[in-house]
């Protein structure tokens, strides 16, 4: 089963499900990566038309792993979206040499002559230089080292300012789920009006939006990976565990009607939102990939959406626009973020 691809730019399309790789980065989880099994999972997804992988310069070890995968699959189309995320403590020193060095390192790691999509992030809006750095990426695009430019974790105001400055953005990657609907207020309308798409991560809240958590007691103790830590904070922002269970019940009822899983309904809900081009989902096993393939053929009815809206409309959300809470140094969200992972840009 496959699904119609979404057009991001002239001559460039993406499948509705993109394979994310944050969970494969060093330090994300105590679980070791089985390289062959991971490659088989990516093969399975590609067999269903999901041939696009998402990574970042700061996902330690991941660009190199994807480079190995591409080398091992010379006859297979593999589109790769990466990121350019200069260190928070280095923003004032970001110059053309720094930008070029990071991009050329990604080219080397990914074993390619041109990066399909580079998603740009700037940690602190108050530090000058964001527009200039984006312009340097645009220059590298003109040189043929980057095919398309995008943003990640950037609010509507700053996105609009970069567009107005002439940066040819085709997409922006943001957290978007039934729990975190911040993009709907400002960013999605802006993207729709300017010909951009949202590439949405967090659609299943790190796995919380699944059958295993429906009816479960509020967990205590440590979580097994950083994704669960991150998305538990989102659950707390949405009213806590009891409110979260009401969302799972609604998703579960809809899933039962369609013969799919809760995660499939959660993913399809995001795909149905304004300006969304794809959901980014992390996979550690072929079994999880096969479950997600069911999302490709799922259609939610107006009654399904209305049932969900009845529950979601009563939920609070993280405050502010996209990623604003995470940028607040006093926020609990900021406390789990790693800010300086490009400290050795030539490595």
C-alpha atoms as a printed R data frame, in Angstrom:
    type eleno elety resid chain resno       x      y      z
1   ATOM     1    CA   UNK     A     1   0.000  0.000  0.000
2   ATOM     2    CA   UNK     A     2   1.252  3.470 -0.834
3   ATOM     3    CA   UNK     A     3  -0.327  6.900 -0.918
4   ATOM     4    CA   UNK     A     4  -0.194  9.977 -3.152
5   ATOM     5    CA   UNK     A     5   2.950 12.004 -2.654
6   ATOM     6    CA   UNK     A     6   2.829 15.657 -1.657
7   ATOM     7    CA   UNK     A     7   4.521 18.311 -3.791
8   ATOM     8    CA   UNK     A     8   6.940 20.421 -1.726
9   ATOM     9    CA   UNK     A     9   8.578 22.231 -4.639
10  ATOM    10    CA   UNK     A    10   8.818 21.968 -8.409
11  ATOM    11    CA   UNK     A    11  10.114 18.492 -9.124
12  ATOM    12    CA   UNK     A    12  10.299 17.465 -5.470
13  ATOM    13    CA   UNK     A    13   7.714 15.332 -3.694
14  ATOM    14    CA   UNK     A    14   7.566 13.521 -0.373
15  ATOM    15    CA   UNK     A    15   5.471 10.617  0.888
16  ATOM    16    CA   UNK     A    16   2.906 11.309  3.620
17  ATOM    17    CA   UNK     A    17   5.062  9.375  6.115
18  ATOM    18    CA   UNK     A    18   8.732 10.274  6.529
19  ATOM    19    CA   UNK     A    19  11.010  8.048  8.611
20  ATOM    20    CA   UNK     A    20  12.516 10.070 11.444
21  ATOM    21    CA   UNK     A    21  15.834  9.147 13.018
22  ATOM    22    CA   UNK     A    22  16.129 11.186 16.229
23  ATOM    23    CA   UNK     A    23  15.605  8.026 18.259
24  ATOM    24    CA   UNK     A    24  18.704  6.523 16.613
25  ATOM    25    CA   UNK     A    25  21.037  9.251 17.853
26  ATOM    26    CA   UNK     A    26  23.678  8.537 20.454
27  ATOM    27    CA   UNK     A    27  22.363  9.027 23.974
28  ATOM    28    CA   UNK     A    28  18.689  8.940 23.029
29  ATOM    29    CA   UNK     A    29  18.082  5.464 24.390
30  ATOM    30    CA   UNK     A    30  20.013  2.737 26.165
31  ATOM    31    CA   UNK     A    31  18.955  0.293 23.437
32  ATOM    32    CA   UNK     A    32  21.671 -0.539 20.926
33  ATOM    33    CA   UNK     A    33  20.992 -0.041 17.232
34  ATOM    34    CA   UNK     A    34  20.833 -3.195 15.100
35  ATOM    35    CA   UNK     A    35  22.213 -1.789 11.842
36  ATOM    36    CA   UNK     A    36  20.952 -4.573  9.580
37  ATOM    37    CA   UNK     A    37  17.495 -4.572 11.154
38  ATOM    38    CA   UNK     A    38  17.293 -0.799 10.810
39  ATOM    39    CA   UNK     A    39  18.235 -0.987  7.142
40  ATOM    40    CA   UNK     A    40  15.591 -3.674  6.599
41  ATOM    41    CA   UNK     A    41  13.006 -1.409  8.229
42  ATOM    42    CA   UNK     A    42  13.906  1.456  5.904
43  ATOM    43    CA   UNK     A    43  13.721 -0.968  2.960
44  ATOM    44    CA   UNK     A    44  10.221 -2.027  3.966
45  ATOM    45    CA   UNK     A    45   9.062  1.571  4.192
46  ATOM    46    CA   UNK     A    46  10.567  2.370  0.798
47  ATOM    47    CA   UNK     A    47   8.736 -0.639 -0.683
48  ATOM    48    CA   UNK     A    48   5.522  1.146  0.356
49  ATOM    49    CA   UNK     A    49   6.584  4.457 -1.163
50  ATOM    50    CA   UNK     A    50   7.998  5.979  2.031
51  ATOM    51    CA   UNK     A    51  11.463  6.652  0.676
52  ATOM    52    CA   UNK     A    52  12.351  9.772  2.682
53  ATOM    53    CA   UNK     A    53  14.442  9.869  5.876
54  ATOM    54    CA   UNK     A    54  14.730 12.755  8.326
55  ATOM    55    CA   UNK     A    55  17.872 13.424 10.357
56  ATOM    56    CA   UNK     A    56  20.042 16.297 11.570
57  ATOM    57    CA   UNK     A    57  23.638 17.415 11.859
58  ATOM    58    CA   UNK     A    58  23.191 17.251 15.651
59  ATOM    59    CA   UNK     A    59  21.727 13.718 15.783
60  ATOM    60    CA   UNK     A    60  25.017 12.133 16.789
61  ATOM    61    CA   UNK     A    61  25.928  9.282 14.451
62  ATOM    62    CA   UNK     A    62  22.764  9.387 12.372
63  ATOM    63    CA   UNK     A    63  23.940 11.162  9.211
64  ATOM    64    CA   UNK     A    64  26.804  8.666  8.970
65  ATOM    65    CA   UNK     A    65  24.412  5.732  9.479
66  ATOM    66    CA   UNK     A    66  22.161  6.979  6.678
67  ATOM    67    CA   UNK     A    67  25.231  7.461  4.506
68  ATOM    68    CA   UNK     A    68  26.078  3.798  5.059
69  ATOM    69    CA   UNK     A    69  22.511  2.853  4.136
70  ATOM    70    CA   UNK     A    70  22.660  4.834  0.901
71  ATOM    71    CA   UNK     A    71  25.969  3.222 -0.006
72  ATOM    72    CA   UNK     A    72  24.511 -0.223  0.670
73  ATOM    73    CA   UNK     A    73  21.476  0.481 -1.532
74  ATOM    74    CA   UNK     A    74  22.939  2.045 -4.695
75  ATOM    75    CA   UNK     A    75  19.878  1.267 -6.810
76  ATOM    76    CA   UNK     A    76  17.276  2.587 -4.381
77  ATOM    77    CA   UNK     A    77  15.974  6.145 -4.239
78  ATOM    78    CA   UNK     A    78  16.628  7.525 -0.772
79  ATOM    79    CA   UNK     A    79  15.653 11.130 -0.087
80  ATOM    80    CA   UNK     A    80  17.220 12.612  3.030
81  ATOM    81    CA   UNK     A    81  16.169 15.694  4.972
82  ATOM    82    CA   UNK     A    82  18.803 16.955  7.373
83  ATOM    83    CA   UNK     A    83  19.169 20.102  9.466
84  ATOM    84    CA   UNK     A    84  21.545 22.957 10.102
85  ATOM    85    CA   UNK     A    85  21.502 23.719 13.838
86  ATOM    86    CA   UNK     A    86  24.362 25.953 14.967
87  ATOM    87    CA   UNK     A    87  25.204 25.725 18.650
88  ATOM    88    CA   UNK     A    88  23.265 28.071 20.895
89  ATOM    89    CA   UNK     A    89  26.492 29.322 22.450
90  ATOM    90    CA   UNK     A    90  28.037 29.960 19.021
91  ATOM    91    CA   UNK     A    91  25.275 31.977 17.358
92  ATOM    92    CA   UNK     A    92  27.131 35.278 17.544
93  ATOM    93    CA   UNK     A    93  30.120 33.679 15.783
94  ATOM    94    CA   UNK     A    94  28.239 31.979 12.946
95  ATOM    95    CA   UNK     A    95  29.810 33.094  9.661
96  ATOM    96    CA   UNK     A    96  30.111 31.801  6.114
97  ATOM    97    CA   UNK     A    97  33.018 29.526  7.033
98  ATOM    98    CA   UNK     A    98  31.041 27.944  9.871
99  ATOM    99    CA   UNK     A    99  27.920 27.425  7.729
100 ATOM   100    CA   UNK     A   100  29.871 25.981  4.818
101 ATOM   101    CA   UNK     A   101  31.833 23.622  7.066
102 ATOM   102    CA   UNK     A   102  28.693 22.172  8.639
103 ATOM   103    CA   UNK     A   103  26.972 21.683  5.277
104 ATOM   104    CA   UNK     A   104  30.034 20.068  3.723
105 ATOM   105    CA   UNK     A   105  30.294 17.759  6.723
106 ATOM   106    CA   UNK     A   106  26.689 16.668  6.158
107 ATOM   107    CA   UNK     A   107  27.438 16.079  2.467
108 ATOM   108    CA   UNK     A   108  30.364 13.870  3.430
109 ATOM   109    CA   UNK     A   109  28.494 11.927  6.092
110 ATOM   110    CA   UNK     A   110  25.475 11.362  3.847
111 ATOM   111    CA   UNK     A   111  27.680 10.450  0.874
112 ATOM   112    CA   UNK     A   112  26.009 12.780 -1.576
113 ATOM   113    CA   UNK     A   113  26.829 15.766 -3.760
114 ATOM   114    CA   UNK     A   114  23.699 17.717 -2.802
115 ATOM   115    CA   UNK     A   115  21.450 17.712  0.271
116 ATOM   116    CA   UNK     A   116  17.793 17.194 -0.648
117 ATOM   117    CA   UNK     A   117  16.420 19.450  2.100
118 ATOM   118    CA   UNK     A   118  18.162 21.427  4.843
119 ATOM   119    CA   UNK     A   119  15.997 22.552  7.762
120 ATOM   120    CA   UNK     A   120  17.428 25.561  9.586
121 ATOM   121    CA   UNK     A   121  17.088 26.298 13.292
122 ATOM   122    CA   UNK     A   122  18.234 29.306 15.323
123 ATOM   123    CA   UNK     A   123  18.072 28.875 19.088
124 ATOM   124    CA   UNK     A   124  17.746 32.505 20.188
125 ATOM   125    CA   UNK     A   125  15.776 35.008 18.140
126 ATOM   126    CA   UNK     A   126  17.303 37.885 20.113
127 ATOM   127    CA   UNK     A   127  20.810 37.070 18.841
128 ATOM   128    CA   UNK     A   128  21.410 38.857 15.509
129 ATOM   129    CA   UNK     A   129  22.447 36.863 12.464
130 ATOM   130    CA   UNK     A   130  19.568 34.494 11.718
131 ATOM   131    CA   UNK     A   131  18.578 36.109  8.428
132 ATOM   132    CA   UNK     A   132  22.221 36.368  7.386
133 ATOM   133    CA   UNK     A   133  22.846 32.687  8.163
134 ATOM   134    CA   UNK     A   134  19.758 31.726  6.178
135 ATOM   135    CA   UNK     A   135  21.141 33.794  3.318
136 ATOM   136    CA   UNK     A   136  24.374 31.814  3.472
137 ATOM   137    CA   UNK     A   137  22.369 28.607  3.151
138 ATOM   138    CA   UNK     A   138  20.588 30.156  0.159
139 ATOM   139    CA   UNK     A   139  24.002 30.872 -1.390
140 ATOM   140    CA   UNK     A   140  25.027 27.234 -0.918
141 ATOM   141    CA   UNK     A   141  21.742 26.253 -2.541
142 ATOM   142    CA   UNK     A   142  22.642 28.380 -5.562
143 ATOM   143    CA   UNK     A   143  26.013 26.607 -5.672
144 ATOM   144    CA   UNK     A   144  24.206 23.263 -5.929
145 ATOM   145    CA   UNK     A   145  25.108 21.878 -2.498
146 ATOM   146    CA   UNK     A   146  21.515 22.155 -1.220
147 ATOM   147    CA   UNK     A   147  18.388 21.465 -3.264
148 ATOM   148    CA   UNK     A   148  15.704 22.901 -0.991
149 ATOM   149    CA   UNK     A   149  15.554 25.009  2.178
150 ATOM   150    CA   UNK     A   150  13.222 24.728  5.142
151 ATOM   151    CA   UNK     A   151  12.985 25.635  8.822
152 ATOM   152    CA   UNK     A   152  12.482 23.686 11.992
153 ATOM   153    CA   UNK     A   153  10.925 24.748 15.314
154 ATOM   154    CA   UNK     A   154  10.347 28.346 14.236
155 ATOM   155    CA   UNK     A   155   7.267 30.410 15.038
156 ATOM   156    CA   UNK     A   156   5.033 32.157 12.520
157 ATOM   157    CA   UNK     A   157   6.427 35.662 12.994
158 ATOM   158    CA   UNK     A   158  10.019 34.652 12.339
159 ATOM   159    CA   UNK     A   159   9.008 32.352  9.491
160 ATOM   160    CA   UNK     A   160   7.226 35.258  7.830
161 ATOM   161    CA   UNK     A   161  10.231 37.527  8.311
162 ATOM   162    CA   UNK     A   162  12.547 35.021  6.615
163 ATOM   163    CA   UNK     A   163  10.153 34.616  3.708
164 ATOM   164    CA   UNK     A   164   9.929 38.392  3.374
165 ATOM   165    CA   UNK     A   165  13.744 38.517  3.329
166 ATOM   166    CA   UNK     A   166  13.743 36.345  0.219
167 ATOM   167    CA   UNK     A   167  14.678 32.984  1.737
168 ATOM   168    CA   UNK     A   168  13.030 30.365 -0.541
169 ATOM   169    CA   UNK     A   169  11.512 28.138  2.141
170 ATOM   170    CA   UNK     A   170   9.451 25.181  0.964
171 ATOM   171    CA   UNK     A   171   8.635 23.637  4.354
172 ATOM   172    CA   UNK     A   172   8.975 23.921  8.100
173 ATOM   173    CA   UNK     A   173   9.285 21.042 10.554
174 ATOM   174    CA   UNK     A   174   7.240 21.417 13.734
175 ATOM   175    CA   UNK     A   175   5.707 19.411 16.531
176 ATOM   176    CA   UNK     A   176   2.054 18.750 15.716
177 ATOM   177    CA   UNK     A   177  -0.355 16.264 17.256
178 ATOM   178    CA   UNK     A   178  -3.780 15.959 18.812
179 ATOM   179    CA   UNK     A   179  -2.046 17.043 22.021
180 ATOM   180    CA   UNK     A   180  -0.009 19.930 20.597
181 ATOM   181    CA   UNK     A   181  -2.103 21.890 18.131
182 ATOM   182    CA   UNK     A   182  -0.128 25.137 18.302
183 ATOM   183    CA   UNK     A   183   0.666 25.179 14.544
184 ATOM   184    CA   UNK     A   184  -3.038 25.510 13.676
185 ATOM   185    CA   UNK     A   185  -3.358 29.015 15.078
186 ATOM   186    CA   UNK     A   186  -0.768 30.973 13.082
187 ATOM   187    CA   UNK     A   187   1.833 28.860 11.328
188 ATOM   188    CA   UNK     A   188  -0.440 26.644  9.249
189 ATOM   189    CA   UNK     A   189  -2.422 29.590  7.795
190 ATOM   190    CA   UNK     A   190   0.844 31.373  7.012
191 ATOM   191    CA   UNK     A   191   2.285 28.280  5.342
192 ATOM   192    CA   UNK     A   192  -0.865 27.780  3.276
193 ATOM   193    CA   UNK     A   193  -0.794 31.388  2.104
194 ATOM   194    CA   UNK     A   194   2.920 31.252  1.173
195 ATOM   195    CA   UNK     A   195   3.054 27.865 -0.532
196 ATOM   196    CA   UNK     A   196   4.845 26.025  2.271
197 ATOM   197    CA   UNK     A   197   4.125 22.695  3.937
198 ATOM   198    CA   UNK     A   198   4.438 21.550  7.530
199 ATOM   199    CA   UNK     A   199   6.510 18.437  8.167
200 ATOM   200    CA   UNK     A   200   5.127 17.299 11.476
201 ATOM   201    CA   UNK     A   201   6.912 15.329 14.154
202 ATOM   202    CA   UNK     A   202   5.392 14.116 17.418
203 ATOM   203    CA   UNK     A   203   2.182 12.838 15.818
204 ATOM   204    CA   UNK     A   204   2.167  9.827 18.158
205 ATOM   205    CA   UNK     A   205   3.821 11.647 21.078
206 ATOM   206    CA   UNK     A   206   6.836  9.361 21.202
207 ATOM   207    CA   UNK     A   207   4.580  6.304 21.406
208 ATOM   208    CA   UNK     A   208   2.233  7.567 24.115
209 ATOM   209    CA   UNK     A   209  -0.582  7.703 21.541
210 ATOM   210    CA   UNK     A   210  -0.940  3.941 21.352
211 ATOM   211    CA   UNK     A   211  -2.875  1.027 22.796
212 ATOM   212    CA   UNK     A   212  -0.251  0.230 25.427
213 ATOM   213    CA   UNK     A   213  -1.040  3.419 27.347
214 ATOM   214    CA   UNK     A   214  -4.841  3.319 27.100
215 ATOM   215    CA   UNK     A   215  -6.258  2.552 30.523
216 ATOM   216    CA   UNK     A   216  -2.783  2.408 32.052
217 ATOM   217    CA   UNK     A   217  -2.044  3.907 35.437
218 ATOM   218    CA   UNK     A   218  -0.087  7.139 35.536
219 ATOM   219    CA   UNK     A   219   3.509  5.872 35.277
220 ATOM   220    CA   UNK     A   220   6.125  6.642 37.878
221 ATOM   221    CA   UNK     A   221   9.878  6.325 37.709
222 ATOM   222    CA   UNK     A   222  12.218  6.835 34.791
223 ATOM   223    CA   UNK     A   223  11.243  6.520 31.126
224 ATOM   224    CA   UNK     A   224  13.313  4.383 28.773
225 ATOM   225    CA   UNK     A   225  14.157  7.140 26.282
226 ATOM   226    CA   UNK     A   226  14.192 10.904 25.776
227 ATOM   227    CA   UNK     A   227  11.100 10.852 23.548
228 ATOM   228    CA   UNK     A   228   8.892  9.652 26.382
229 ATOM   229    CA   UNK     A   229  10.393 12.248 28.733
230 ATOM   230    CA   UNK     A   230   9.698 14.996 26.192
231 ATOM   231    CA   UNK     A   231   6.123 14.020 25.385
232 ATOM   232    CA   UNK     A   232   5.158 13.373 28.991
233 ATOM   233    CA   UNK     A   233   5.704 17.119 29.478
234 ATOM   234    CA   UNK     A   234   3.266 17.759 26.627
235 ATOM   235    CA   UNK     A   235   0.703 15.490 28.294
236 ATOM   236    CA   UNK     A   236   1.061 17.511 31.486
237 ATOM   237    CA   UNK     A   237   0.498 20.716 29.499
238 ATOM   238    CA   UNK     A   238  -2.722 19.195 28.149
239 ATOM   239    CA   UNK     A   239  -4.332 18.603 31.524
240 ATOM   240    CA   UNK     A   240  -2.457 15.587 32.810
241 ATOM   241    CA   UNK     A   241  -2.946 11.851 32.715
242 ATOM   242    CA   UNK     A   242  -6.729 11.780 33.155
243 ATOM   243    CA   UNK     A   243  -7.267 14.203 30.268
244 ATOM   244    CA   UNK     A   244  -4.823 12.205 28.185
245 ATOM   245    CA   UNK     A   245  -6.862  9.051 28.806
246 ATOM   246    CA   UNK     A   246  -9.944 10.773 27.389
247 ATOM   247    CA   UNK     A   247  -8.005 11.495 24.208
248 ATOM   248    CA   UNK     A   248  -6.878  7.865 24.005
249 ATOM   249    CA   UNK     A   249 -10.464  6.683 24.481
250 ATOM   250    CA   UNK     A   250 -11.691  8.831 21.589
251 ATOM   251    CA   UNK     A   251  -8.816  7.735 19.354
252 ATOM   252    CA   UNK     A   252  -9.419  4.118 20.352
253 ATOM   253    CA   UNK     A   253 -13.120  4.257 19.500
254 ATOM   254    CA   UNK     A   254 -12.341  5.650 16.058
255 ATOM   255    CA   UNK     A   255  -9.539  3.139 15.505
256 ATOM   256    CA   UNK     A   256 -11.869  0.252 16.319
257 ATOM   257    CA   UNK     A   257 -14.379  1.457 13.727
258 ATOM   258    CA   UNK     A   258 -11.694  1.439 11.042
259 ATOM   259    CA   UNK     A   259  -9.822 -1.681 12.124
260 ATOM   260    CA   UNK     A   260  -6.553  0.159 12.702
261 ATOM   261    CA   UNK     A   261  -4.488  1.267 15.674
262 ATOM   262    CA   UNK     A   262  -4.668  4.394 17.808
263 ATOM   263    CA   UNK     A   263  -1.394  5.624 16.305
264 ATOM   264    CA   UNK     A   264  -2.825  5.388 12.795
265 ATOM   265    CA   UNK     A   265  -5.753  7.617 13.719
266 ATOM   266    CA   UNK     A   266  -3.457 10.095 15.470
267 ATOM   267    CA   UNK     A   267  -1.201 10.270 12.401
268 ATOM   268    CA   UNK     A   268  -4.078 10.633  9.939
269 ATOM   269    CA   UNK     A   269  -5.580 13.442 12.040
270 ATOM   270    CA   UNK     A   270  -2.345 15.407 11.635
271 ATOM   271    CA   UNK     A   271  -2.166 14.656  7.905
272 ATOM   272    CA   UNK     A   272  -5.681 16.059  7.537
273 ATOM   273    CA   UNK     A   273  -4.730 19.434  9.025
274 ATOM   274    CA   UNK     A   274  -4.146 22.590  6.992
275 ATOM   275    CA   UNK     A   275  -0.821 22.785  5.108
276 ATOM   276    CA   UNK     A   276   0.548 19.508  6.517
277 ATOM   277    CA   UNK     A   277   2.731 17.731  3.972
278 ATOM   278    CA   UNK     A   278   3.886 14.715  5.981
279 ATOM   279    CA   UNK     A   279   4.226 13.207  9.421
280 ATOM   280    CA   UNK     A   280   7.687 12.234 10.640
281 ATOM   281    CA   UNK     A   281   7.650  8.951 12.543
282 ATOM   282    CA   UNK     A   282  10.536  7.111 14.162
283 ATOM   283    CA   UNK     A   283  10.917  3.372 13.567
284 ATOM   284    CA   UNK     A   284  13.106  0.868 15.382
285 ATOM   285    CA   UNK     A   285  11.462 -2.293 13.987
286 ATOM   286    CA   UNK     A   286   9.838 -3.550 10.806
287 ATOM   287    CA   UNK     A   287   6.743 -4.394 12.840
288 ATOM   288    CA   UNK     A   288   6.249 -0.750 13.821
289 ATOM   289    CA   UNK     A   289   6.790  0.269 10.196
290 ATOM   290    CA   UNK     A   290   4.131 -2.178  9.003
291 ATOM   291    CA   UNK     A   291   1.656 -0.839 11.548
292 ATOM   292    CA   UNK     A   292   2.275  2.695 10.313
293 ATOM   293    CA   UNK     A   293   1.755  1.664  6.677
294 ATOM   294    CA   UNK     A   294  -1.927  1.280  7.592
295 ATOM   295    CA   UNK     A   295  -2.082  5.071  7.974
296 ATOM   296    CA   UNK     A   296  -1.546  5.451  4.228
297 ATOM   297    CA   UNK     A   297  -4.930  3.924  3.405
298 ATOM   298    CA   UNK     A   298  -6.908  5.390  6.292
299 ATOM   299    CA   UNK     A   299  -9.595  8.009  5.726
300 ATOM   300    CA   UNK     A   300 -11.281  9.721  8.672
301 ATOM   301    CA   UNK     A   301 -14.893 10.771  8.292
302 ATOM   302    CA   UNK     A   302 -16.381 14.082  9.342
303 ATOM   303    CA   UNK     A   303 -17.984 12.207 12.246
304 ATOM   304    CA   UNK     A   304 -14.558 10.918 13.313
305 ATOM   305    CA   UNK     A   305 -13.144 14.436 13.274
306 ATOM   306    CA   UNK     A   306 -16.148 15.770 15.171
307 ATOM   307    CA   UNK     A   307 -15.750 13.123 17.884
308 ATOM   308    CA   UNK     A   308 -12.117 14.058 18.344
309 ATOM   309    CA   UNK     A   309 -12.863 17.771 18.314
310 ATOM   310    CA   UNK     A   310 -15.346 17.339 21.172
311 ATOM   311    CA   UNK     A   311 -12.500 16.025 23.319
312 ATOM   312    CA   UNK     A   312  -9.668 18.198 22.025
313 ATOM   313    CA   UNK     A   313 -11.544 21.476 22.333
314 ATOM   314    CA   UNK     A   314 -11.592 21.032 26.121
315 ATOM   315    CA   UNK     A   315  -7.828 20.483 26.389
316 ATOM   316    CA   UNK     A   316  -5.283 23.177 27.233
317 ATOM   317    CA   UNK     A   317  -2.046 23.215 25.238
318 ATOM   318    CA   UNK     A   318   1.557 24.341 25.592
319 ATOM   319    CA   UNK     A   319   1.556 28.138 25.730
320 ATOM   320    CA   UNK     A   320   2.367 30.483 22.872
321 ATOM   321    CA   UNK     A   321   3.161 29.850 19.247
322 ATOM   322    CA   UNK     A   322   5.198 26.982 17.828
323 ATOM   323    CA   UNK     A   323   8.208 26.149 20.034
324 ATOM   324    CA   UNK     A   324   7.831 29.312 22.126
325 ATOM   325    CA   UNK     A   325   7.512 27.384 25.394
326 ATOM   326    CA   UNK     A   326  10.589 25.330 24.541
327 ATOM   327    CA   UNK     A   327  12.594 28.536 23.980
328 ATOM   328    CA   UNK     A   328  11.715 29.915 27.415
329 ATOM   329    CA   UNK     A   329  14.737 29.163 29.648
330 ATOM   330    CA   UNK     A   330  12.399 28.933 32.652
331 ATOM   331    CA   UNK     A   331  10.217 26.306 30.981
332 ATOM   332    CA   UNK     A   332  10.336 22.639 31.953
333 ATOM   333    CA   UNK     A   333  10.593 21.901 28.234
334 ATOM   334    CA   UNK     A   334  13.873 23.788 27.965
335 ATOM   335    CA   UNK     A   335  15.414 21.676 30.692
336 ATOM   336    CA   UNK     A   336  15.587 18.537 28.549
337 ATOM   337    CA   UNK     A   337  17.002 20.128 25.380
338 ATOM   338    CA   UNK     A   338  20.626 19.692 24.346
339 ATOM   339    CA   UNK     A   339  21.814 22.946 22.827
340 ATOM   340    CA   UNK     A   340  25.459 22.572 21.833
341 ATOM   341    CA   UNK     A   341  25.955 19.449 19.754
342 ATOM   342    CA   UNK     A   342  27.903 21.052 16.908
343 ATOM   343    CA   UNK     A   343  30.833 22.096 19.108
344 ATOM   344    CA   UNK     A   344  33.308 20.374 16.808
345 ATOM   345    CA   UNK     A   345  32.014 21.382 13.380
346 ATOM   346    CA   UNK     A   346  34.944 19.984 11.485
347 ATOM   347    CA   UNK     A   347  34.643 16.528 13.075
